[in-house]
Short mmCIF file of C-alpha atoms and ligand atoms in Angstrom, two decimals:
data_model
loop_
_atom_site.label_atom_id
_atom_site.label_comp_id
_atom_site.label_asym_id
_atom_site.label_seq_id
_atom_site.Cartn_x
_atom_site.Cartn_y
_atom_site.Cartn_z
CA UNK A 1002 39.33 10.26 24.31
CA UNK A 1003 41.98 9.44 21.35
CA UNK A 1004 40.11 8.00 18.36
CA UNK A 1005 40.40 4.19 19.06
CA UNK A 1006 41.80 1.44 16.82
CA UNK A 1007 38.48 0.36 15.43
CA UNK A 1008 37.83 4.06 14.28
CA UNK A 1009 41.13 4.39 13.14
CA UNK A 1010 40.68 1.32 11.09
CA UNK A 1011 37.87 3.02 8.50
CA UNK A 1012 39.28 3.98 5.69
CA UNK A 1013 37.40 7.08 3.84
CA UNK A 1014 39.16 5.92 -0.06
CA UNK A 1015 38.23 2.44 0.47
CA UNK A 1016 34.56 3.19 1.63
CA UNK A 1017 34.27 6.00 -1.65
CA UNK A 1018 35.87 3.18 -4.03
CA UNK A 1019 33.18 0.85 -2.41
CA UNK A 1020 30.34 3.37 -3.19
CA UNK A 1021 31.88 4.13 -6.69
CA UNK A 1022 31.96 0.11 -7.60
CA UNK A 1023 27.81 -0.23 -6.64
CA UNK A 1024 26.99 2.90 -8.80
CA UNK A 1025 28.07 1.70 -11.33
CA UNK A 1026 25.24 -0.97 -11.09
CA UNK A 1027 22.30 0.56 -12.23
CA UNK A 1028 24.34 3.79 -12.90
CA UNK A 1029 22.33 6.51 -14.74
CA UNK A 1030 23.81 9.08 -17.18
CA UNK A 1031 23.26 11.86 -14.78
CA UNK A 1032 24.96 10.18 -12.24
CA UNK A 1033 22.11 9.03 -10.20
CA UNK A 1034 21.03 4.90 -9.82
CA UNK A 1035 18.66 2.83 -11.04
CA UNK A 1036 18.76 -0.55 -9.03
CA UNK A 1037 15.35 -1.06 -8.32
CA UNK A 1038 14.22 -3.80 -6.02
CA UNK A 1039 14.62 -7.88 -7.44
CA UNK A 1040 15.90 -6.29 -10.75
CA UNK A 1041 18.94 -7.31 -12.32
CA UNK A 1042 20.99 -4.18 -11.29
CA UNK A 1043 19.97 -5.55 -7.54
CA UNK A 1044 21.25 -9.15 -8.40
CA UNK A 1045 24.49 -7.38 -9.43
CA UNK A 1046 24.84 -5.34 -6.40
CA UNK A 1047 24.41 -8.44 -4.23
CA UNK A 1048 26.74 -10.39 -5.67
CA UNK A 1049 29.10 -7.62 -5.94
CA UNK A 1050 28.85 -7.10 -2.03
CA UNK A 1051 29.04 -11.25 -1.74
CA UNK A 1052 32.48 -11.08 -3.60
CA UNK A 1053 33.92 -8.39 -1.03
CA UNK A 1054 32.96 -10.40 1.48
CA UNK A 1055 34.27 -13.36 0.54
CA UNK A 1056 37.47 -11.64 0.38
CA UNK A 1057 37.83 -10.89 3.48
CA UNK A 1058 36.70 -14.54 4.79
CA UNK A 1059 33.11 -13.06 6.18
CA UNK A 1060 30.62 -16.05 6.13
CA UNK A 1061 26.94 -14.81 4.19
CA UNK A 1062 23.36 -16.04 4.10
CA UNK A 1063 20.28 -14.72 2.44
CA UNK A 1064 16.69 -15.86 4.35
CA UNK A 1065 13.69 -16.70 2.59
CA UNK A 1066 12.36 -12.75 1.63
CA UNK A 1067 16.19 -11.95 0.00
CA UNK A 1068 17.52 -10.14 3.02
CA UNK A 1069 21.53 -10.74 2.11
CA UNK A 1070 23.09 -10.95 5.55
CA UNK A 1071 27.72 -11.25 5.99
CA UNK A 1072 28.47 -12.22 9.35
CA UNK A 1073 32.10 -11.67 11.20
CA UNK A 1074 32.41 -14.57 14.10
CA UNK A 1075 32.83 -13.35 17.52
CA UNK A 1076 34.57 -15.14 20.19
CA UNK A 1077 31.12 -16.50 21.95
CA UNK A 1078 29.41 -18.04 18.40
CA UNK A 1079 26.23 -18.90 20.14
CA UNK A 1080 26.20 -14.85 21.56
CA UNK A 1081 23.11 -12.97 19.71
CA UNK A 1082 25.15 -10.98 16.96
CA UNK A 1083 25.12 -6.94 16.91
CA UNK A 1084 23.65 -5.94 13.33
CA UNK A 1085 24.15 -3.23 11.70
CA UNK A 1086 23.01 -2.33 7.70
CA UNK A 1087 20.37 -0.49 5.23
CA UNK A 1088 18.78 -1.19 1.37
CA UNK A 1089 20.64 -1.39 -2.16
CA UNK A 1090 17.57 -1.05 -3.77
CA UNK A 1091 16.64 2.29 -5.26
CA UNK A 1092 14.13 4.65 -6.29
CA UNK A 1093 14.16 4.67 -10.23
CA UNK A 1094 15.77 8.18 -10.29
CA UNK A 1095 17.72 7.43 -7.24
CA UNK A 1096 20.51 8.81 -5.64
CA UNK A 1097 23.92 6.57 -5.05
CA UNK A 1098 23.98 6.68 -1.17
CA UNK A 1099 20.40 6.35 -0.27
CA UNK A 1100 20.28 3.04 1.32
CA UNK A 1101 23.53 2.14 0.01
CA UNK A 1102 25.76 4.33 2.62
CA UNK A 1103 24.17 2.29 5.80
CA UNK A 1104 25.19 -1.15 3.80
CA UNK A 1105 28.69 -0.15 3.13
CA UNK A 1106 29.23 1.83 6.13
CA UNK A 1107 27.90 -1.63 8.15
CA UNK A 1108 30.63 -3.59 5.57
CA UNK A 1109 33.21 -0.76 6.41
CA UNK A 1110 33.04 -1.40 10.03
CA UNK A 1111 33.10 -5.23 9.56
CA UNK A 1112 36.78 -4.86 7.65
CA UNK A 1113 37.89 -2.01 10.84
CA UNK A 1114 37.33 -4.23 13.27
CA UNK A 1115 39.23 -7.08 10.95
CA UNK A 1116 42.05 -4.50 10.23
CA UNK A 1117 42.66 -3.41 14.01
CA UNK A 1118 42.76 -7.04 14.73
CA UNK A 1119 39.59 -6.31 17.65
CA UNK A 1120 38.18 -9.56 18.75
CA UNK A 1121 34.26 -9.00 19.43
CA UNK A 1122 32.36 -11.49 22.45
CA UNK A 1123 29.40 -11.20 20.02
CA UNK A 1124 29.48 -11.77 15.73
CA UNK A 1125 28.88 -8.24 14.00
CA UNK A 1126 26.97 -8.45 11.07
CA UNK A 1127 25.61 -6.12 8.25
CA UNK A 1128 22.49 -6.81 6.04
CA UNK A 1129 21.24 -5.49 2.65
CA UNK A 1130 17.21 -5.59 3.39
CA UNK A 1131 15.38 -6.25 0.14
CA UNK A 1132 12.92 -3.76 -0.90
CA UNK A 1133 13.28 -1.25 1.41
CA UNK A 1134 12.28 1.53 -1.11
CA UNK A 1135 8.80 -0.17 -1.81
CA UNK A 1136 8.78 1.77 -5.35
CA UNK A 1137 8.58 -1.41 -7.85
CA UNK A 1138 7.16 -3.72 -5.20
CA UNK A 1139 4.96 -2.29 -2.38
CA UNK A 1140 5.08 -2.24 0.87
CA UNK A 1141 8.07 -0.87 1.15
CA UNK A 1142 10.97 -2.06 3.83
CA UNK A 1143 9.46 -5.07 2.75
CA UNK A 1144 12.33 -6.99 3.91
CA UNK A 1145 13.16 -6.19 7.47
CA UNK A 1146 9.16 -5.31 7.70
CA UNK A 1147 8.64 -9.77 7.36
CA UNK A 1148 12.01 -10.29 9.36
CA UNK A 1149 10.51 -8.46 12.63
CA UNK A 1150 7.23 -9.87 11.78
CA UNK A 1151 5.36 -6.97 10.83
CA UNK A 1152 3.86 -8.22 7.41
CA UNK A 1153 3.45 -11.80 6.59
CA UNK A 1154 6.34 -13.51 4.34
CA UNK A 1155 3.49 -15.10 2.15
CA UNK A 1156 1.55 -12.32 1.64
CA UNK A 1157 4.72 -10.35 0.75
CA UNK A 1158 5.65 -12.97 -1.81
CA UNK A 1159 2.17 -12.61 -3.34
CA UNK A 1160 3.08 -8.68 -3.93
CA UNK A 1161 2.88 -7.39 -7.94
CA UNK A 1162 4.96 -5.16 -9.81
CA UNK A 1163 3.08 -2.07 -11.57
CA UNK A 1164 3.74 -4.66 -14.86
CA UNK A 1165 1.97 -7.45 -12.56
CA UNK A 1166 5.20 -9.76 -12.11
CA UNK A 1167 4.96 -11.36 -8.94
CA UNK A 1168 7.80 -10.76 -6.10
CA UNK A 1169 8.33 -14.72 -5.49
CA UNK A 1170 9.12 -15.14 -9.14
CA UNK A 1171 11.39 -12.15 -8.96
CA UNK A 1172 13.11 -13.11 -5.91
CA UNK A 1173 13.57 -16.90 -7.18
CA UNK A 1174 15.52 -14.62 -10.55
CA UNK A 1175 17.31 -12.90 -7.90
CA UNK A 1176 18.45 -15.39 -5.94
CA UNK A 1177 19.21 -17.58 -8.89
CA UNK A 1178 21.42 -14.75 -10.44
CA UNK A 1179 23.02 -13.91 -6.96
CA UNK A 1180 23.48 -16.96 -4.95
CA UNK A 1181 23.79 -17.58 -1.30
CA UNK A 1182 23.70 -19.81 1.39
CA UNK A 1183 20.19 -19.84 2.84
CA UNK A 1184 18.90 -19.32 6.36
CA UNK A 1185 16.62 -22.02 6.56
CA UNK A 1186 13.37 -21.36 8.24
CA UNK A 1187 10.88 -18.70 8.23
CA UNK A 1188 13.07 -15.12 8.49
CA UNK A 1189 13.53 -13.75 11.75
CA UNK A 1190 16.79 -14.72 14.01
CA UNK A 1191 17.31 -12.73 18.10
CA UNK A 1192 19.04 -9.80 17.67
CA UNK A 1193 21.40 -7.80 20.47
CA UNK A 1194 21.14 -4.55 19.10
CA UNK A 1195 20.77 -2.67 15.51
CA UNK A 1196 22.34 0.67 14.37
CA UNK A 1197 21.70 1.88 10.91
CA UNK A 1198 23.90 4.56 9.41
CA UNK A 1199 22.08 6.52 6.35
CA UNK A 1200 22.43 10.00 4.57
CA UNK A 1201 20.07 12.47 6.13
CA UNK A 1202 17.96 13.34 3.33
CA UNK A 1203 17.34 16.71 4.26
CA UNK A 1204 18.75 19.77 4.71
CA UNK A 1205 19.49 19.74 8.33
CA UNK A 1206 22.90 18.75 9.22
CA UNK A 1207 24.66 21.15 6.20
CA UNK A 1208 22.07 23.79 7.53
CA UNK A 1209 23.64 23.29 11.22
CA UNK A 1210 27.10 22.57 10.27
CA UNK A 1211 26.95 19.29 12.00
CA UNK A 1212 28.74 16.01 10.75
CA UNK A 1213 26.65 13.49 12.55
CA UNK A 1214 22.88 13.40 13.09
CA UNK A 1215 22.10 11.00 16.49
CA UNK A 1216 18.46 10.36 15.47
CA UNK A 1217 16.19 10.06 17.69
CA UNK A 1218 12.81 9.05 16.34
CA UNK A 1219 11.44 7.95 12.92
CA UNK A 1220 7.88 9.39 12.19
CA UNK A 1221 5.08 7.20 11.14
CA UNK A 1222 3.69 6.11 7.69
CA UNK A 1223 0.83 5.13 6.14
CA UNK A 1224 0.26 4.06 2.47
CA UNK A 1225 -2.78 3.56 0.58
CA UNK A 1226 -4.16 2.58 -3.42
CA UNK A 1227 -7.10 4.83 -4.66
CA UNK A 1228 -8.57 3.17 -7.50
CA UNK A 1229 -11.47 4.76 -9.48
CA UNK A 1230 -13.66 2.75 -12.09
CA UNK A 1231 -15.98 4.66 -14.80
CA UNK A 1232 -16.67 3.56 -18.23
CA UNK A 1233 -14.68 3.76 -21.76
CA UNK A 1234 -16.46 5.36 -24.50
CA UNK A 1235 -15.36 7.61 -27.36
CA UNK A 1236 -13.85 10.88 -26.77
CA UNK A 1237 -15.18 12.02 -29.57
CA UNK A 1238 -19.25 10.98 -29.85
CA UNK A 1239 -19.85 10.89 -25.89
CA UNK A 1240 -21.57 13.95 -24.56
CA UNK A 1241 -19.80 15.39 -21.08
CA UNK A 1242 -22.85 14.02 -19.22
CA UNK A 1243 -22.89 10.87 -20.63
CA UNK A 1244 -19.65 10.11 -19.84
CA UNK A 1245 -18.04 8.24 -16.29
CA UNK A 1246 -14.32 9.69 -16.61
CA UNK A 1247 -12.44 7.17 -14.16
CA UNK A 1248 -9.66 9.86 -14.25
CA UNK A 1249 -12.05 12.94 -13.79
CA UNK A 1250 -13.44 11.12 -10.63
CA UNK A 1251 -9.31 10.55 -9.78
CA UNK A 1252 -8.71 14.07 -9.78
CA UNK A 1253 -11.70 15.67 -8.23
CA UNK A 1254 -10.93 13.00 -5.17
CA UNK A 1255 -6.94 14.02 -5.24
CA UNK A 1256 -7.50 17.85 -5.30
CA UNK A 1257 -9.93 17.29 -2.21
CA UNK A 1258 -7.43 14.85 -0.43
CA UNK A 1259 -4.49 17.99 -1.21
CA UNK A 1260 -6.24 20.28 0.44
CA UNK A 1261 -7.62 17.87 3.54
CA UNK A 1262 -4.41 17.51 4.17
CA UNK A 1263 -2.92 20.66 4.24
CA UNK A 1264 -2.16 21.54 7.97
CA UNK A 1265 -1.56 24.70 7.86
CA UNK A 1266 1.86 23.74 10.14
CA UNK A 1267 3.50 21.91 6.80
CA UNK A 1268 3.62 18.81 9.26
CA UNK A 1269 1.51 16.44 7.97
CA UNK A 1270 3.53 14.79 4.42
CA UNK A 1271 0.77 13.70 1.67
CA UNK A 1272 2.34 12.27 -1.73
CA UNK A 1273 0.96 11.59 -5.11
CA UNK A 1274 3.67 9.41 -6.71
CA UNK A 1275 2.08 7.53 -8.84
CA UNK A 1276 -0.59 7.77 -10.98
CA UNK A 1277 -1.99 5.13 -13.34
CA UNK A 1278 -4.49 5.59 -16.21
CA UNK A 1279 -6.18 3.26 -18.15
CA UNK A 1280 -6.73 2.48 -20.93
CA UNK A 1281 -4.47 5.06 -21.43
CA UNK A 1282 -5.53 6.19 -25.04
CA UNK A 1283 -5.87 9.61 -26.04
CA UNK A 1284 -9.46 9.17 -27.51
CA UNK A 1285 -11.01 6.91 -24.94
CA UNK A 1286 -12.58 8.00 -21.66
CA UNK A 1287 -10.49 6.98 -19.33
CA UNK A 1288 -12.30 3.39 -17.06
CA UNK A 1289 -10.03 3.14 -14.93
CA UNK A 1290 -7.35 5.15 -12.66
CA UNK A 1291 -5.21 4.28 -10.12
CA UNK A 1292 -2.82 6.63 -7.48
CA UNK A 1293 -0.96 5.77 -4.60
CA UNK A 1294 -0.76 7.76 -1.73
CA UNK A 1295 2.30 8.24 0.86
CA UNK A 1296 1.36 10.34 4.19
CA UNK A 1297 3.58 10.80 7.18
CA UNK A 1298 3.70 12.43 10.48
CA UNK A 1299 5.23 12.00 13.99
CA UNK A 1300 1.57 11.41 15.91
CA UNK A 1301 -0.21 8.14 15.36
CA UNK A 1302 -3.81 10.09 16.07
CA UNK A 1303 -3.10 12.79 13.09
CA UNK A 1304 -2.59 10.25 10.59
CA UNK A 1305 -5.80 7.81 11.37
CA UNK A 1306 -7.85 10.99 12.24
CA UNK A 1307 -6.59 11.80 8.29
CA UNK A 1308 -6.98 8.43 6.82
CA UNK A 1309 -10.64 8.68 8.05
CA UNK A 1310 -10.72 12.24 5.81
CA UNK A 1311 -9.40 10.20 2.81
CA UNK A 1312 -11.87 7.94 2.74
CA UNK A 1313 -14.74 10.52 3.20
CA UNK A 1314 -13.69 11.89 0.56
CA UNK A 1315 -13.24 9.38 -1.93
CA UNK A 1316 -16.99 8.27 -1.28
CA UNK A 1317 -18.18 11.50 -1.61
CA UNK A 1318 -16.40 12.88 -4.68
CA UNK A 1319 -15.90 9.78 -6.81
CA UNK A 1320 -19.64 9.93 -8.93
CA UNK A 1321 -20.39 9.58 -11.28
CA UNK A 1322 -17.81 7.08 -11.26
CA UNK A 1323 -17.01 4.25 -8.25
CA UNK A 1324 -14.07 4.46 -6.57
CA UNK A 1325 -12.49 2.62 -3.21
CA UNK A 1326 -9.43 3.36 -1.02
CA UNK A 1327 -7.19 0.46 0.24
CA UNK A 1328 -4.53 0.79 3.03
CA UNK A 1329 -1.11 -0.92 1.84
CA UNK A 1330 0.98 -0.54 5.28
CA UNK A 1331 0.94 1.16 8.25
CA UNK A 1332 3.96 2.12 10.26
CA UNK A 1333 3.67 3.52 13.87
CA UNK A 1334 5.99 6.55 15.08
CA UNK A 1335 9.31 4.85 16.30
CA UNK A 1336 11.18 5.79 19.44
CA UNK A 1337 14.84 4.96 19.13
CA UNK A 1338 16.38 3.07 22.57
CA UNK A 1339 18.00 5.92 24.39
CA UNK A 1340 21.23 3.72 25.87
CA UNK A 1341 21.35 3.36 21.48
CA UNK A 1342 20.97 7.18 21.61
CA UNK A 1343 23.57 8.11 24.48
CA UNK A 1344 26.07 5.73 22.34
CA UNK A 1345 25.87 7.08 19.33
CA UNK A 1346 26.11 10.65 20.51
CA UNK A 1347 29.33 9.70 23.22
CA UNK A 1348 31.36 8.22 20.36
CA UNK A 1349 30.50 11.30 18.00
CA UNK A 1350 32.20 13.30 21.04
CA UNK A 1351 34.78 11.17 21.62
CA UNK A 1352 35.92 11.52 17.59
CA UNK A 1353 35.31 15.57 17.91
CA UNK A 1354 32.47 15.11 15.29
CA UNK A 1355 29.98 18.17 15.54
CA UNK A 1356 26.94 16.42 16.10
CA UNK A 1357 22.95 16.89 17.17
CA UNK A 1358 20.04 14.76 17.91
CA UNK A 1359 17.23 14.66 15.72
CA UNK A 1360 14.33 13.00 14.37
CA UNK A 1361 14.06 11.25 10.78
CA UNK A 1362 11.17 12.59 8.07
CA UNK A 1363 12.18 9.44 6.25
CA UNK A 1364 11.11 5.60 6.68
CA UNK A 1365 14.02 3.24 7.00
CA UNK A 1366 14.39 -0.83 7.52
CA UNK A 1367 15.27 0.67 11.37
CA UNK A 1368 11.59 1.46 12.15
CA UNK A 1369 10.72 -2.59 12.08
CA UNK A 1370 13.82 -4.00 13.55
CA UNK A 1371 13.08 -1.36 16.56
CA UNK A 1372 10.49 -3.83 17.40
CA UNK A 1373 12.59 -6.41 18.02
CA UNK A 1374 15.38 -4.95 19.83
CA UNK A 1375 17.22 -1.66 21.23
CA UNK A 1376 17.61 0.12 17.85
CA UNK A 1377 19.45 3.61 17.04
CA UNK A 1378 20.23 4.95 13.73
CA UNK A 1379 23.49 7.34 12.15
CA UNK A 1380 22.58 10.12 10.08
CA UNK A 1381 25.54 11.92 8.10
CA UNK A 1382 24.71 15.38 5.73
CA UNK A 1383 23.85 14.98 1.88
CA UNK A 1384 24.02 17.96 0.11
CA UNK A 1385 21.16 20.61 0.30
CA UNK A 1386 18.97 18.03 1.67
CA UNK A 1387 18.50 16.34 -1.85
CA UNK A 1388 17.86 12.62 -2.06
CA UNK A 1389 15.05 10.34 -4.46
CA UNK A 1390 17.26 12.57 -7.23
CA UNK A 1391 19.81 11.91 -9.16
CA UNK A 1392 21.49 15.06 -8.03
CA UNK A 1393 21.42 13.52 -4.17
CA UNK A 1394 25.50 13.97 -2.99
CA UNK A 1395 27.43 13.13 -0.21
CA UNK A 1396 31.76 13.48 0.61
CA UNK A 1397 33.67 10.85 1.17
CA UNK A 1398 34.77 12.55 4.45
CA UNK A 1399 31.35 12.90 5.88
CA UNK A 1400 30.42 8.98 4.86
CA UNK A 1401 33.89 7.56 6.52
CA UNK A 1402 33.15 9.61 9.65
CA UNK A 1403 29.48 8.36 10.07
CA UNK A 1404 31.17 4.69 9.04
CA UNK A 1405 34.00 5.56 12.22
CA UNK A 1406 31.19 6.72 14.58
CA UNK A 1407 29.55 3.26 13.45
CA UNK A 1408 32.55 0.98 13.96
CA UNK A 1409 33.13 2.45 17.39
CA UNK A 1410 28.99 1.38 18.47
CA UNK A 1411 29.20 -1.86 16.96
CA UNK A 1412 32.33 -2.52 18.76
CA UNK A 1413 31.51 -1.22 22.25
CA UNK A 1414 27.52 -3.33 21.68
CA UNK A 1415 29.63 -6.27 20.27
CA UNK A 1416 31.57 -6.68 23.55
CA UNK A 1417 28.69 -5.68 26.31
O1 LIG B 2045 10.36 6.61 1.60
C1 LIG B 2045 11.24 6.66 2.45
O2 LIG B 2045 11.12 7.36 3.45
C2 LIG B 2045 12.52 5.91 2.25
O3 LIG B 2045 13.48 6.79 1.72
N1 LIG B 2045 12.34 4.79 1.39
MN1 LIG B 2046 16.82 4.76 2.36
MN1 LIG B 2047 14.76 6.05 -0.09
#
């Protein structure tokens, strides 16, 4: 089948100009992004995406958590809309696509489907979801996570910063700096279908030679706070077994959780990001230490037979010291909808785009909204697998024939 007029439409310099513009928001000198969630870089990158819309006469609307929604009308107004989008928010040494390929690729399609002049029975939208990278603020996919209902808006707007600023007064700075008509009501509106188009963040599609990745699956997630509280004294006049060294107890408890969770398969993903220490002198015995922990794996039962390990161990190895785990989020496996699936992988074939089905290692805004309706998600290569890095690099032809295979689903979805 002849690449339609909707594919046709995408235009691969527009779409790189697009993705040039938004690094420059939060841009870092080695050529990565810092835009983290609520900051100011995030205001700019909203408002920069508001003014493109605009443009081009597409209506927008943020909800109460900051999700940024730009909506082109179909014929039927009243027809549940086809939605299509990803995160601007970054990791602190982020890369410029994470996240922000699926929101431009969603905007790209939007401006096809205006360019070829194709009328859709249903409104096509795309949405930037706020906080999807849960780095400043966790949870993380914060924003579609409230939208589908899968974490209270009030509790979300409770959530603290590592510097303890609290998410509602960031959002209200947000929303103040980058305005928008608001979707009155508590978040949450039917959706048709979803399709999310991201980089693959790992090494698979280069590896394979393939262009598009038809994912299949997202595996689950689990997050947790260890916190461990001992005593300050002076490093200098306290005897070794006098003391209650809150980071001591932190790393006898994380070396113990490293090796519980090595599965021997290299399966099972446990991260350390963070670690916090406090007071954080160099001569005073640490009282207090904090880590967060990030595990992953494609079977529910592995990760709460594992989350039962963690918190063995942290009651067994945290003396002399006290110490206590707390779960931040849990995310089941997700099964993408295989007529989302079949879709995706027919209109790879009809644009003669090498392409293979496989699963994602990452979390994405697409594992909520698959709870909600028929979901499928658009993976295109990044170079040697590298993303959460500066370094993380994609081509312009790669993103523009993810954004095609895109338009084409939206279009067909849009007029079912
Ligand atoms: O952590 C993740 O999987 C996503 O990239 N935020
Ligand atoms: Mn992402
Ligand atoms: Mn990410």
């Amino acid at each position: 089948m002849a690449e339609s007029s909707v594919a046709g439409a995408v235009r691969e310099d527009r779409l790189w100009q697009r993705h040039a513009d938004m690094a420059k928001l939060g841009g870092t000198p080695k050529g990565g992004v810092n835009r983290q969630a609520l900051s100011a870089e995030d205001a700019a990158a909203r408002n920069l995406l508001g003014t493109w819309a605009k443009t081009r006469g597409f209506a927008t609307f943020t909800d109460a958590i900051g999700n940024l929604f730009v909506r082109r009308e179909g014929t039927d107004a009243k027809a549940q809309p086809v939605l299509s989008g990803s995160h601007m928010d970054s990791q602190p040494t982020g890369g410029r696509f994470d996240g922000m390929y699926g929101v431009l690729a969603a905007f790209e399609a939007l401006e096809a489907l205006e360019d070829a002049g194709v009328k859709t029975r249903r409104p096509v939208m795309a949405v930037a979801w706020t906080n999807e990278e849960g780095s400043r603020f966790q949870p993380g996919a914060m924003g579609s996570a409230v939208f589908a209902g899968h974490n209270k808006l009030d509790e979300m707007l409770q959530a603290k910063d590592w510097k303890g600023v609290v998410l509602k007064d960031a959002l209200a700075e947000t929303l103040k700096a980058a305005p928008a008509p608001r979707h009155e009501g508590p978040p949450g509106f039917p959706l048709d279908f979803y399709v999310e188009a991201h980089i693959e963040q790992g090494p698979r599609l280069e590896n394979e030679k393939k262009t598009i990745g038809v994912v299949t699956a997202i595996q689950g997630s689990r997050r947790y706070i260890v916190s461990t509280t001992g005593e300050e004294a002076h490093a200098g006049t306290t005897p070794r077994a006098a003391r209650k060294d809150a980071f001591r107890a932190a790393l006898q408890i994380a070396t113990a959780m490293y090796e519980a969770t090595n599965d021997g398969g290299d399966t099972l993903r446990f991260t350390i990001g963070r670690v916090d220490v406090s007071p954080g002198s160099p001569n005073t015995v640490p009282g207090k230490a904090v880590f967060t922990i990030d595990m992953r794996h494609p079977d529910e039962a592995v990760l709460e037979a594992h989350e039962a390990k963690l918190a063995a161990i942290v009651a067994a190895r945290a003396a002399p010291c006290s110490a206590g785990i707390e779960r931040v989020t849990a995310v089941a496996p997700t099964i993408f909808d295989p007529r989302v699936i079949d879709l995706v992988r027919t209109k790879a074939n009809a644009l003669k785009l090498a392409n293979m089905d496989m699963p994602s290692g990452a979390g994405h805004d697409a594992m909520h909204i698959a709870r909600l309706c028929p979901t499928g998600m658009i993976f295109v290569p990044c170079e040697r697998g590298v993303s959460h890095n500066e370094a993380e690099n994609a081509t312009p032809q790669d993103l523009a024939a993810g954004a095609r295979v895109l338009a084409e689903v939206l279009a067909e979805l849009a007029n079912r």
